[in-house]
Amino acid sequence: MSSCPLPSRISLNNHLFESGVSDELRHLINDIARAGKYVQNAIRTTDLGLAGSSNTFGEDQLKLDVLSNRIVKEELCESRLVCCFASEEESDQLQELVPDAPFTVVFDPLDGSSLVDSNLAIGSIFGIYSAQGKLLGKKPRDQMAAMYLVYGPRTILVYSAGKGTHAFYLNEVGEFTLLQKNLTMRDEVKTYAPGNLRAVVDTPAYRTMMDLWLDEGLTLRYSGGMVPDIHHMLIKGAGIFTNIGGSKYPKGKLRLLYECGPFAYLMEQAGGASSDGEKSILDIDIVDLDQRTPIIIGARGEVKRVAKILRS
Ligand code: F6P
Ligand code: MN
């Protein structure tokens, strides 16, 4: 019989342990969670100047992007569990850390950084793959785990290691504590979050979709940050998010490896669905580290309906 008292709260580490996640993966998820704490601290305390460099879209890169990237890289190095990593901030290369280590990590260290000055919620996104075999040629379905942190009025971490999707909040003493286990998507849509809306100009079916949502009286819940916008749906258990191709972004704005893949894994583990218009995001071949994909994600029936209308 265990002499441990019944816990008064369930920590992330405890939850991972009780869920039977392997020790190595548990350690890595804890290490990434620690990186998230440093990123949230940087968000609260950093000067919001420009870094003077820009990413492949020519968007200004805030200092915080660069800093968050460095913070995550440092933690991944320290963990000694990461063979290779690729970051959205340096999306053209797979970088090596510890050759024999078990995992490859892909991440967007600070998604939605253009929202920093307006003080809207932002986030970090992570996908964890086995280090065995080449990343190119795998599919997001091969992820062993995925997680994100959303930095809003509270810092919340959501992870899945293939046994449901679970949410934790950062408590006052700096520990991630269980907020909600087994987030579950109902087959229901009350809110919609339509990204890359400029695509309606040359993708008439997207305009049709918008008109339907307006006529059906859905509520718009769109902040322009993928992390809080999809988090909203996962926490409410309903809704639809899209970022489809058209206008400036023929394949949509979002990247398969760093953004869509991890969210597709978390959403499908919560009973929702994801699609590029044809198939699940989880079944897209990774052919390029910087590859973009259209994404329709959320409640199952609505994902199907949107994909069908966009194909028409
Ligand atoms: O990574 C880019 C991002 O900021 C996402 O967080 C967000 O979903 C998307 O851009 C918003 O795109 P748009 O401006 O096309 O709606
Ligand atoms: Mn991003």
mmCIF file with all atom_site columns, C-alpha atoms in Angstrom, residues 28-166:
data_model
loop_
_atom_site.group_PDB
_atom_site.id
_atom_site.type_symbol
_atom_site.label_atom_id
_atom_site.label_alt_id
_atom_site.label_comp_id
_atom_site.label_asym_id
_atom_site.label_entity_id
_atom_site.label_seq_id
_atom_site.pdbx_PDB_ins_code
_atom_site.Cartn_x
_atom_site.Cartn_y
_atom_site.Cartn_z
_atom_site.occupancy
_atom_site.B_iso_or_equiv
_atom_site.pdbx_formal_charge
_atom_site.auth_seq_id
_atom_site.auth_comp_id
_atom_site.auth_asym_id
_atom_site.auth_atom_id
_atom_site.pdbx_PDB_model_num
ATOM 1   C CA . LEU A 1 28  ? 10.585 16.014 -21.998 1.00 0.00 ? 28  LEU A CA 1
ATOM 2   C CA . ILE A 1 29  ? 7.031  17.323 -21.534 1.00 0.00 ? 29  ILE A CA 1
ATOM 3   C CA . ASN A 1 30  ? 8.024  18.670 -18.110 1.00 0.00 ? 30  ASN A CA 1
ATOM 4   C CA . ASP A 1 31  ? 11.085 20.339 -19.652 1.00 0.00 ? 31  ASP A CA 1
ATOM 5   C CA . ILE A 1 32  ? 8.974  21.974 -22.356 1.00 0.00 ? 32  ILE A CA 1
ATOM 6   C CA . ALA A 1 33  ? 6.501  23.104 -19.685 1.00 0.00 ? 33  ALA A CA 1
ATOM 7   C CA . ARG A 1 34  ? 9.422  24.770 -17.889 1.00 0.00 ? 34  ARG A CA 1
ATOM 8   C CA . ALA A 1 35  ? 10.419 26.533 -21.115 1.00 0.00 ? 35  ALA A CA 1
ATOM 9   C CA . GLY A 1 36  ? 6.830  27.818 -21.263 1.00 0.00 ? 36  GLY A CA 1
ATOM 10  C CA . LYS A 1 37  ? 7.166  29.339 -17.805 1.00 0.00 ? 37  LYS A CA 1
ATOM 11  C CA . TYR A 1 38  ? 10.258 31.260 -18.933 1.00 0.00 ? 38  TYR A CA 1
ATOM 12  C CA . VAL A 1 39  ? 8.492  32.402 -22.101 1.00 0.00 ? 39  VAL A CA 1
ATOM 13  C CA . GLN A 1 40  ? 5.518  33.679 -20.110 1.00 0.00 ? 40  GLN A CA 1
ATOM 14  C CA . ASN A 1 41  ? 7.931  35.499 -17.803 1.00 0.00 ? 41  ASN A CA 1
ATOM 15  C CA . ALA A 1 42  ? 9.672  37.036 -20.843 1.00 0.00 ? 42  ALA A CA 1
ATOM 16  C CA . ILE A 1 43  ? 6.299  38.193 -22.196 1.00 0.00 ? 43  ILE A CA 1
ATOM 17  C CA . ARG A 1 44  ? 5.563  39.945 -18.922 1.00 0.00 ? 44  ARG A CA 1
ATOM 18  C CA . THR A 1 45  ? 8.964  41.575 -18.504 1.00 0.00 ? 45  THR A CA 1
ATOM 19  C CA . THR A 1 46  ? 10.565 42.228 -21.928 1.00 0.00 ? 46  THR A CA 1
ATOM 20  C CA . ASP A 1 47  ? 10.812 45.586 -23.673 1.00 0.00 ? 47  ASP A CA 1
ATOM 21  C CA . LEU A 1 48  ? 8.546  45.393 -26.702 1.00 0.00 ? 48  LEU A CA 1
ATOM 22  C CA . GLY A 1 49  ? 10.995 46.761 -29.288 1.00 0.00 ? 49  GLY A CA 1
ATOM 23  C CA . LEU A 1 50  ? 11.748 45.395 -32.741 1.00 0.00 ? 50  LEU A CA 1
ATOM 24  C CA . ALA A 1 51  ? 14.668 42.996 -33.187 1.00 0.00 ? 51  ALA A CA 1
ATOM 25  C CA . GLY A 1 52  ? 15.585 44.272 -36.627 1.00 0.00 ? 52  GLY A CA 1
ATOM 26  C CA . SER A 1 53  ? 15.233 40.909 -38.380 1.00 0.00 ? 53  SER A CA 1
ATOM 27  C CA . SER A 1 54  ? 12.212 39.524 -40.222 1.00 0.00 ? 54  SER A CA 1
ATOM 28  C CA . ASN A 1 55  ? 10.784 36.077 -41.013 1.00 0.00 ? 55  ASN A CA 1
ATOM 29  C CA . THR A 1 56  ? 10.048 34.592 -44.448 1.00 0.00 ? 56  THR A CA 1
ATOM 30  C CA . PHE A 1 57  ? 6.797  36.570 -44.806 1.00 0.00 ? 57  PHE A CA 1
ATOM 31  C CA . GLY A 1 58  ? 8.689  39.802 -44.242 1.00 0.00 ? 58  GLY A CA 1
ATOM 32  C CA . GLU A 1 59  ? 6.769  40.398 -41.003 1.00 0.00 ? 59  GLU A CA 1
ATOM 33  C CA . ASP A 1 60  ? 8.688  42.286 -38.367 1.00 0.00 ? 60  ASP A CA 1
ATOM 34  C CA . GLN A 1 61  ? 10.056 39.929 -35.758 1.00 0.00 ? 61  GLN A CA 1
ATOM 35  C CA . LEU A 1 62  ? 9.552  41.204 -32.263 1.00 0.00 ? 62  LEU A CA 1
ATOM 36  C CA . LYS A 1 63  ? 12.379 40.738 -29.829 1.00 0.00 ? 63  LYS A CA 1
ATOM 37  C CA . LEU A 1 64  ? 10.120 38.401 -27.968 1.00 0.00 ? 64  LEU A CA 1
ATOM 38  C CA . ASP A 1 65  ? 10.045 35.922 -30.881 1.00 0.00 ? 65  ASP A CA 1
ATOM 39  C CA . VAL A 1 66  ? 13.807 35.754 -30.877 1.00 0.00 ? 66  VAL A CA 1
ATOM 40  C CA . LEU A 1 67  ? 13.957 35.500 -27.114 1.00 0.00 ? 67  LEU A CA 1
ATOM 41  C CA . SER A 1 68  ? 11.262 32.826 -26.883 1.00 0.00 ? 68  SER A CA 1
ATOM 42  C CA . ASN A 1 69  ? 13.067 30.815 -29.536 1.00 0.00 ? 69  ASN A CA 1
ATOM 43  C CA . ARG A 1 70  ? 16.281 31.022 -27.549 1.00 0.00 ? 70  ARG A CA 1
ATOM 44  C CA . ILE A 1 71  ? 14.526 30.054 -24.303 1.00 0.00 ? 71  ILE A CA 1
ATOM 45  C CA . VAL A 1 72  ? 12.956 26.951 -25.866 1.00 0.00 ? 72  VAL A CA 1
ATOM 46  C CA . LYS A 1 73  ? 16.226 25.932 -27.516 1.00 0.00 ? 73  LYS A CA 1
ATOM 47  C CA . GLU A 1 74  ? 18.086 26.229 -24.205 1.00 0.00 ? 74  GLU A CA 1
ATOM 48  C CA . GLU A 1 75  ? 15.568 24.011 -22.413 1.00 0.00 ? 75  GLU A CA 1
ATOM 49  C CA . LEU A 1 76  ? 15.636 21.426 -25.205 1.00 0.00 ? 76  LEU A CA 1
ATOM 50  C CA . CYS A 1 77  ? 19.442 21.354 -24.992 1.00 0.00 ? 77  CYS A CA 1
ATOM 51  C CA . GLU A 1 78  ? 19.349 20.980 -21.237 1.00 0.00 ? 78  GLU A CA 1
ATOM 52  C CA . SER A 1 79  ? 16.862 18.115 -21.366 1.00 0.00 ? 79  SER A CA 1
ATOM 53  C CA . ARG A 1 80  ? 19.419 15.892 -23.175 1.00 0.00 ? 80  ARG A CA 1
ATOM 54  C CA . LEU A 1 81  ? 16.397 14.037 -24.606 1.00 0.00 ? 81  LEU A CA 1
ATOM 55  C CA . VAL A 1 82  ? 16.253 15.816 -27.954 1.00 0.00 ? 82  VAL A CA 1
ATOM 56  C CA . CYS A 1 83  ? 18.110 14.541 -30.957 1.00 0.00 ? 83  CYS A CA 1
ATOM 57  C CA . CYS A 1 84  ? 16.930 17.244 -33.362 1.00 0.00 ? 84  CYS A CA 1
ATOM 58  C CA . PHE A 1 85  ? 14.590 20.164 -33.468 1.00 0.00 ? 85  PHE A CA 1
ATOM 59  C CA . ALA A 1 86  ? 13.053 22.550 -35.959 1.00 0.00 ? 86  ALA A CA 1
ATOM 60  C CA . SER A 1 87  ? 11.653 25.923 -34.991 1.00 0.00 ? 87  SER A CA 1
ATOM 61  C CA . GLU A 1 88  ? 9.222  28.083 -36.917 1.00 0.00 ? 88  GLU A CA 1
ATOM 62  C CA . GLU A 1 89  ? 11.597 30.987 -36.323 1.00 0.00 ? 89  GLU A CA 1
ATOM 63  C CA . GLU A 1 90  ? 14.382 29.142 -38.208 1.00 0.00 ? 90  GLU A CA 1
ATOM 64  C CA . SER A 1 91  ? 12.065 27.041 -40.292 1.00 0.00 ? 91  SER A CA 1
ATOM 65  C CA . ASP A 1 92  ? 14.480 26.140 -43.074 1.00 0.00 ? 92  ASP A CA 1
ATOM 66  C CA . GLN A 1 93  ? 16.667 23.782 -41.041 1.00 0.00 ? 93  GLN A CA 1
ATOM 67  C CA . LEU A 1 94  ? 16.545 20.761 -38.790 1.00 0.00 ? 94  LEU A CA 1
ATOM 68  C CA . GLN A 1 95  ? 19.104 21.365 -36.050 1.00 0.00 ? 95  GLN A CA 1
ATOM 69  C CA . GLU A 1 96  ? 20.977 18.667 -34.168 1.00 0.00 ? 96  GLU A CA 1
ATOM 70  C CA . LEU A 1 97  ? 21.428 18.436 -30.407 1.00 0.00 ? 97  LEU A CA 1
ATOM 71  C CA . VAL A 1 98  ? 22.177 14.985 -28.932 1.00 0.00 ? 98  VAL A CA 1
ATOM 72  C CA . PRO A 1 99  ? 22.669 12.325 -31.657 1.00 0.00 ? 99  PRO A CA 1
ATOM 73  C CA . ASP A 1 100 ? 21.412 9.300  -29.656 1.00 0.00 ? 100 ASP A CA 1
ATOM 74  C CA . ALA A 1 101 ? 18.551 11.069 -27.907 1.00 0.00 ? 101 ALA A CA 1
ATOM 75  C CA . PRO A 1 102 ? 15.027 9.664  -28.410 1.00 0.00 ? 102 PRO A CA 1
ATOM 76  C CA . PHE A 1 103 ? 12.973 12.657 -29.641 1.00 0.00 ? 103 PHE A CA 1
ATOM 77  C CA . THR A 1 104 ? 12.679 15.217 -32.411 1.00 0.00 ? 104 THR A CA 1
ATOM 78  C CA . VAL A 1 105 ? 10.804 18.366 -31.378 1.00 0.00 ? 105 VAL A CA 1
ATOM 79  C CA . VAL A 1 106 ? 9.154  20.861 -33.709 1.00 0.00 ? 106 VAL A CA 1
ATOM 80  C CA . PHE A 1 107 ? 7.862  24.137 -32.314 1.00 0.00 ? 107 PHE A CA 1
ATOM 81  C CA . ASP A 1 108 ? 6.546  27.616 -32.844 1.00 0.00 ? 108 ASP A CA 1
ATOM 82  C CA . PRO A 1 109 ? 8.062  29.418 -29.842 1.00 0.00 ? 109 PRO A CA 1
ATOM 83  C CA . LEU A 1 110 ? 5.729  32.412 -29.983 1.00 0.00 ? 110 LEU A CA 1
ATOM 84  C CA . ASP A 1 111 ? 2.740  32.242 -32.265 1.00 0.00 ? 111 ASP A CA 1
ATOM 85  C CA . GLY A 1 112 ? 0.770  35.412 -32.832 1.00 0.00 ? 112 GLY A CA 1
ATOM 86  C CA . SER A 1 113 ? 3.646  37.727 -32.014 1.00 0.00 ? 113 SER A CA 1
ATOM 87  C CA . SER A 1 114 ? 1.987  40.527 -33.999 1.00 0.00 ? 114 SER A CA 1
ATOM 88  C CA . LEU A 1 115 ? -0.594 40.571 -31.183 1.00 0.00 ? 115 LEU A CA 1
ATOM 89  C CA . VAL A 1 116 ? 1.993  41.320 -28.491 1.00 0.00 ? 116 VAL A CA 1
ATOM 90  C CA . ASP A 1 117 ? 1.705  45.117 -28.599 1.00 0.00 ? 117 ASP A CA 1
ATOM 91  C CA . SER A 1 118 ? -2.078 44.951 -28.391 1.00 0.00 ? 118 SER A CA 1
ATOM 92  C CA . ASN A 1 119 ? -1.775 42.703 -25.323 1.00 0.00 ? 119 ASN A CA 1
ATOM 93  C CA . LEU A 1 120 ? -3.957 39.952 -26.786 1.00 0.00 ? 120 LEU A CA 1
ATOM 94  C CA . ALA A 1 121 ? -3.342 36.310 -25.889 1.00 0.00 ? 121 ALA A CA 1
ATOM 95  C CA . ILE A 1 122 ? -0.483 34.480 -27.648 1.00 0.00 ? 122 ILE A CA 1
ATOM 96  C CA . GLY A 1 123 ? 1.041  31.027 -27.352 1.00 0.00 ? 123 GLY A CA 1
ATOM 97  C CA . SER A 1 124 ? 3.756  28.432 -27.967 1.00 0.00 ? 124 SER A CA 1
ATOM 98  C CA . ILE A 1 125 ? 3.102  25.209 -29.917 1.00 0.00 ? 125 ILE A CA 1
ATOM 99  C CA . PHE A 1 126 ? 5.067  21.914 -29.817 1.00 0.00 ? 126 PHE A CA 1
ATOM 100 C CA . GLY A 1 127 ? 5.018  18.606 -31.674 1.00 0.00 ? 127 GLY A CA 1
ATOM 101 C CA . ILE A 1 128 ? 7.084  15.652 -30.440 1.00 0.00 ? 128 ILE A CA 1
ATOM 102 C CA . TYR A 1 129 ? 8.217  12.887 -32.801 1.00 0.00 ? 129 TYR A CA 1
ATOM 103 C CA . SER A 1 130 ? 10.408 9.854  -32.283 1.00 0.00 ? 130 SER A CA 1
ATOM 104 C CA . ALA A 1 131 ? 13.957 10.593 -33.429 1.00 0.00 ? 131 ALA A CA 1
ATOM 105 C CA . GLN A 1 132 ? 13.976 7.305  -35.323 1.00 0.00 ? 132 GLN A CA 1
ATOM 106 C CA . GLY A 1 133 ? 13.675 7.749  -39.067 1.00 0.00 ? 133 GLY A CA 1
ATOM 107 C CA . LYS A 1 134 ? 13.707 10.995 -41.005 1.00 0.00 ? 134 LYS A CA 1
ATOM 108 C CA . LEU A 1 135 ? 11.205 13.708 -40.138 1.00 0.00 ? 135 LEU A CA 1
ATOM 109 C CA . LEU A 1 136 ? 10.612 14.424 -43.825 1.00 0.00 ? 136 LEU A CA 1
ATOM 110 C CA . GLY A 1 137 ? 8.403  11.582 -45.000 1.00 0.00 ? 137 GLY A CA 1
ATOM 111 C CA . LYS A 1 138 ? 6.582  11.256 -41.673 1.00 0.00 ? 138 LYS A CA 1
ATOM 112 C CA . LYS A 1 139 ? 3.059  12.543 -41.064 1.00 0.00 ? 139 LYS A CA 1
ATOM 113 C CA . PRO A 1 140 ? 1.706  14.545 -38.110 1.00 0.00 ? 140 PRO A CA 1
ATOM 114 C CA . ARG A 1 141 ? -0.099 11.312 -37.098 1.00 0.00 ? 141 ARG A CA 1
ATOM 115 C CA . ASP A 1 142 ? 3.379  10.005 -36.172 1.00 0.00 ? 142 ASP A CA 1
ATOM 116 C CA . GLN A 1 143 ? 3.657  12.556 -33.349 1.00 0.00 ? 143 GLN A CA 1
ATOM 117 C CA . MET A 1 144 ? 4.130  10.895 -29.950 1.00 0.00 ? 144 MET A CA 1
ATOM 118 C CA . ALA A 1 145 ? 2.722  13.951 -28.218 1.00 0.00 ? 145 ALA A CA 1
ATOM 119 C CA . ALA A 1 146 ? 1.711  17.536 -28.876 1.00 0.00 ? 146 ALA A CA 1
ATOM 120 C CA . MET A 1 147 ? 1.190  20.487 -26.576 1.00 0.00 ? 147 MET A CA 1
ATOM 121 C CA . TYR A 1 148 ? 0.675  24.219 -26.452 1.00 0.00 ? 148 TYR A CA 1
ATOM 122 C CA . LEU A 1 149 ? 0.765  26.979 -23.904 1.00 0.00 ? 149 LEU A CA 1
ATOM 123 C CA . VAL A 1 150 ? -1.586 29.927 -24.133 1.00 0.00 ? 150 VAL A CA 1
ATOM 124 C CA . TYR A 1 151 ? -0.395 33.114 -22.449 1.00 0.00 ? 151 TYR A CA 1
ATOM 125 C CA . GLY A 1 152 ? -3.493 35.124 -21.582 1.00 0.00 ? 152 GLY A CA 1
ATOM 126 C CA . PRO A 1 153 ? -4.731 36.507 -18.291 1.00 0.00 ? 153 PRO A CA 1
ATOM 127 C CA . ARG A 1 154 ? -3.729 33.035 -17.045 1.00 0.00 ? 154 ARG A CA 1
ATOM 128 C CA . THR A 1 155 ? -1.085 30.712 -18.482 1.00 0.00 ? 155 THR A CA 1
ATOM 129 C CA . ILE A 1 156 ? -2.614 27.416 -19.549 1.00 0.00 ? 156 ILE A CA 1
ATOM 130 C CA . LEU A 1 157 ? -0.888 24.313 -20.900 1.00 0.00 ? 157 LEU A CA 1
ATOM 131 C CA . VAL A 1 158 ? -2.688 21.668 -22.944 1.00 0.00 ? 158 VAL A CA 1
ATOM 132 C CA . TYR A 1 159 ? -1.059 18.361 -23.880 1.00 0.00 ? 159 TYR A CA 1
ATOM 133 C CA . SER A 1 160 ? -1.853 15.024 -25.410 1.00 0.00 ? 160 SER A CA 1
ATOM 134 C CA . ALA A 1 161 ? 0.402  11.991 -25.432 1.00 0.00 ? 161 ALA A CA 1
ATOM 135 C CA . GLY A 1 162 ? -2.158 9.878  -27.272 1.00 0.00 ? 162 GLY A CA 1
ATOM 136 C CA . LYS A 1 163 ? -4.469 9.316  -24.298 1.00 0.00 ? 163 LYS A CA 1
ATOM 137 C CA . GLY A 1 164 ? -6.862 12.230 -24.492 1.00 0.00 ? 164 GLY A CA 1
ATOM 138 C CA . THR A 1 165 ? -6.216 15.968 -24.336 1.00 0.00 ? 165 THR A CA 1
ATOM 139 C CA . HIS A 1 166 ? -5.773 17.582 -20.928 1.00 0.00 ? 166 HIS A CA 1
#
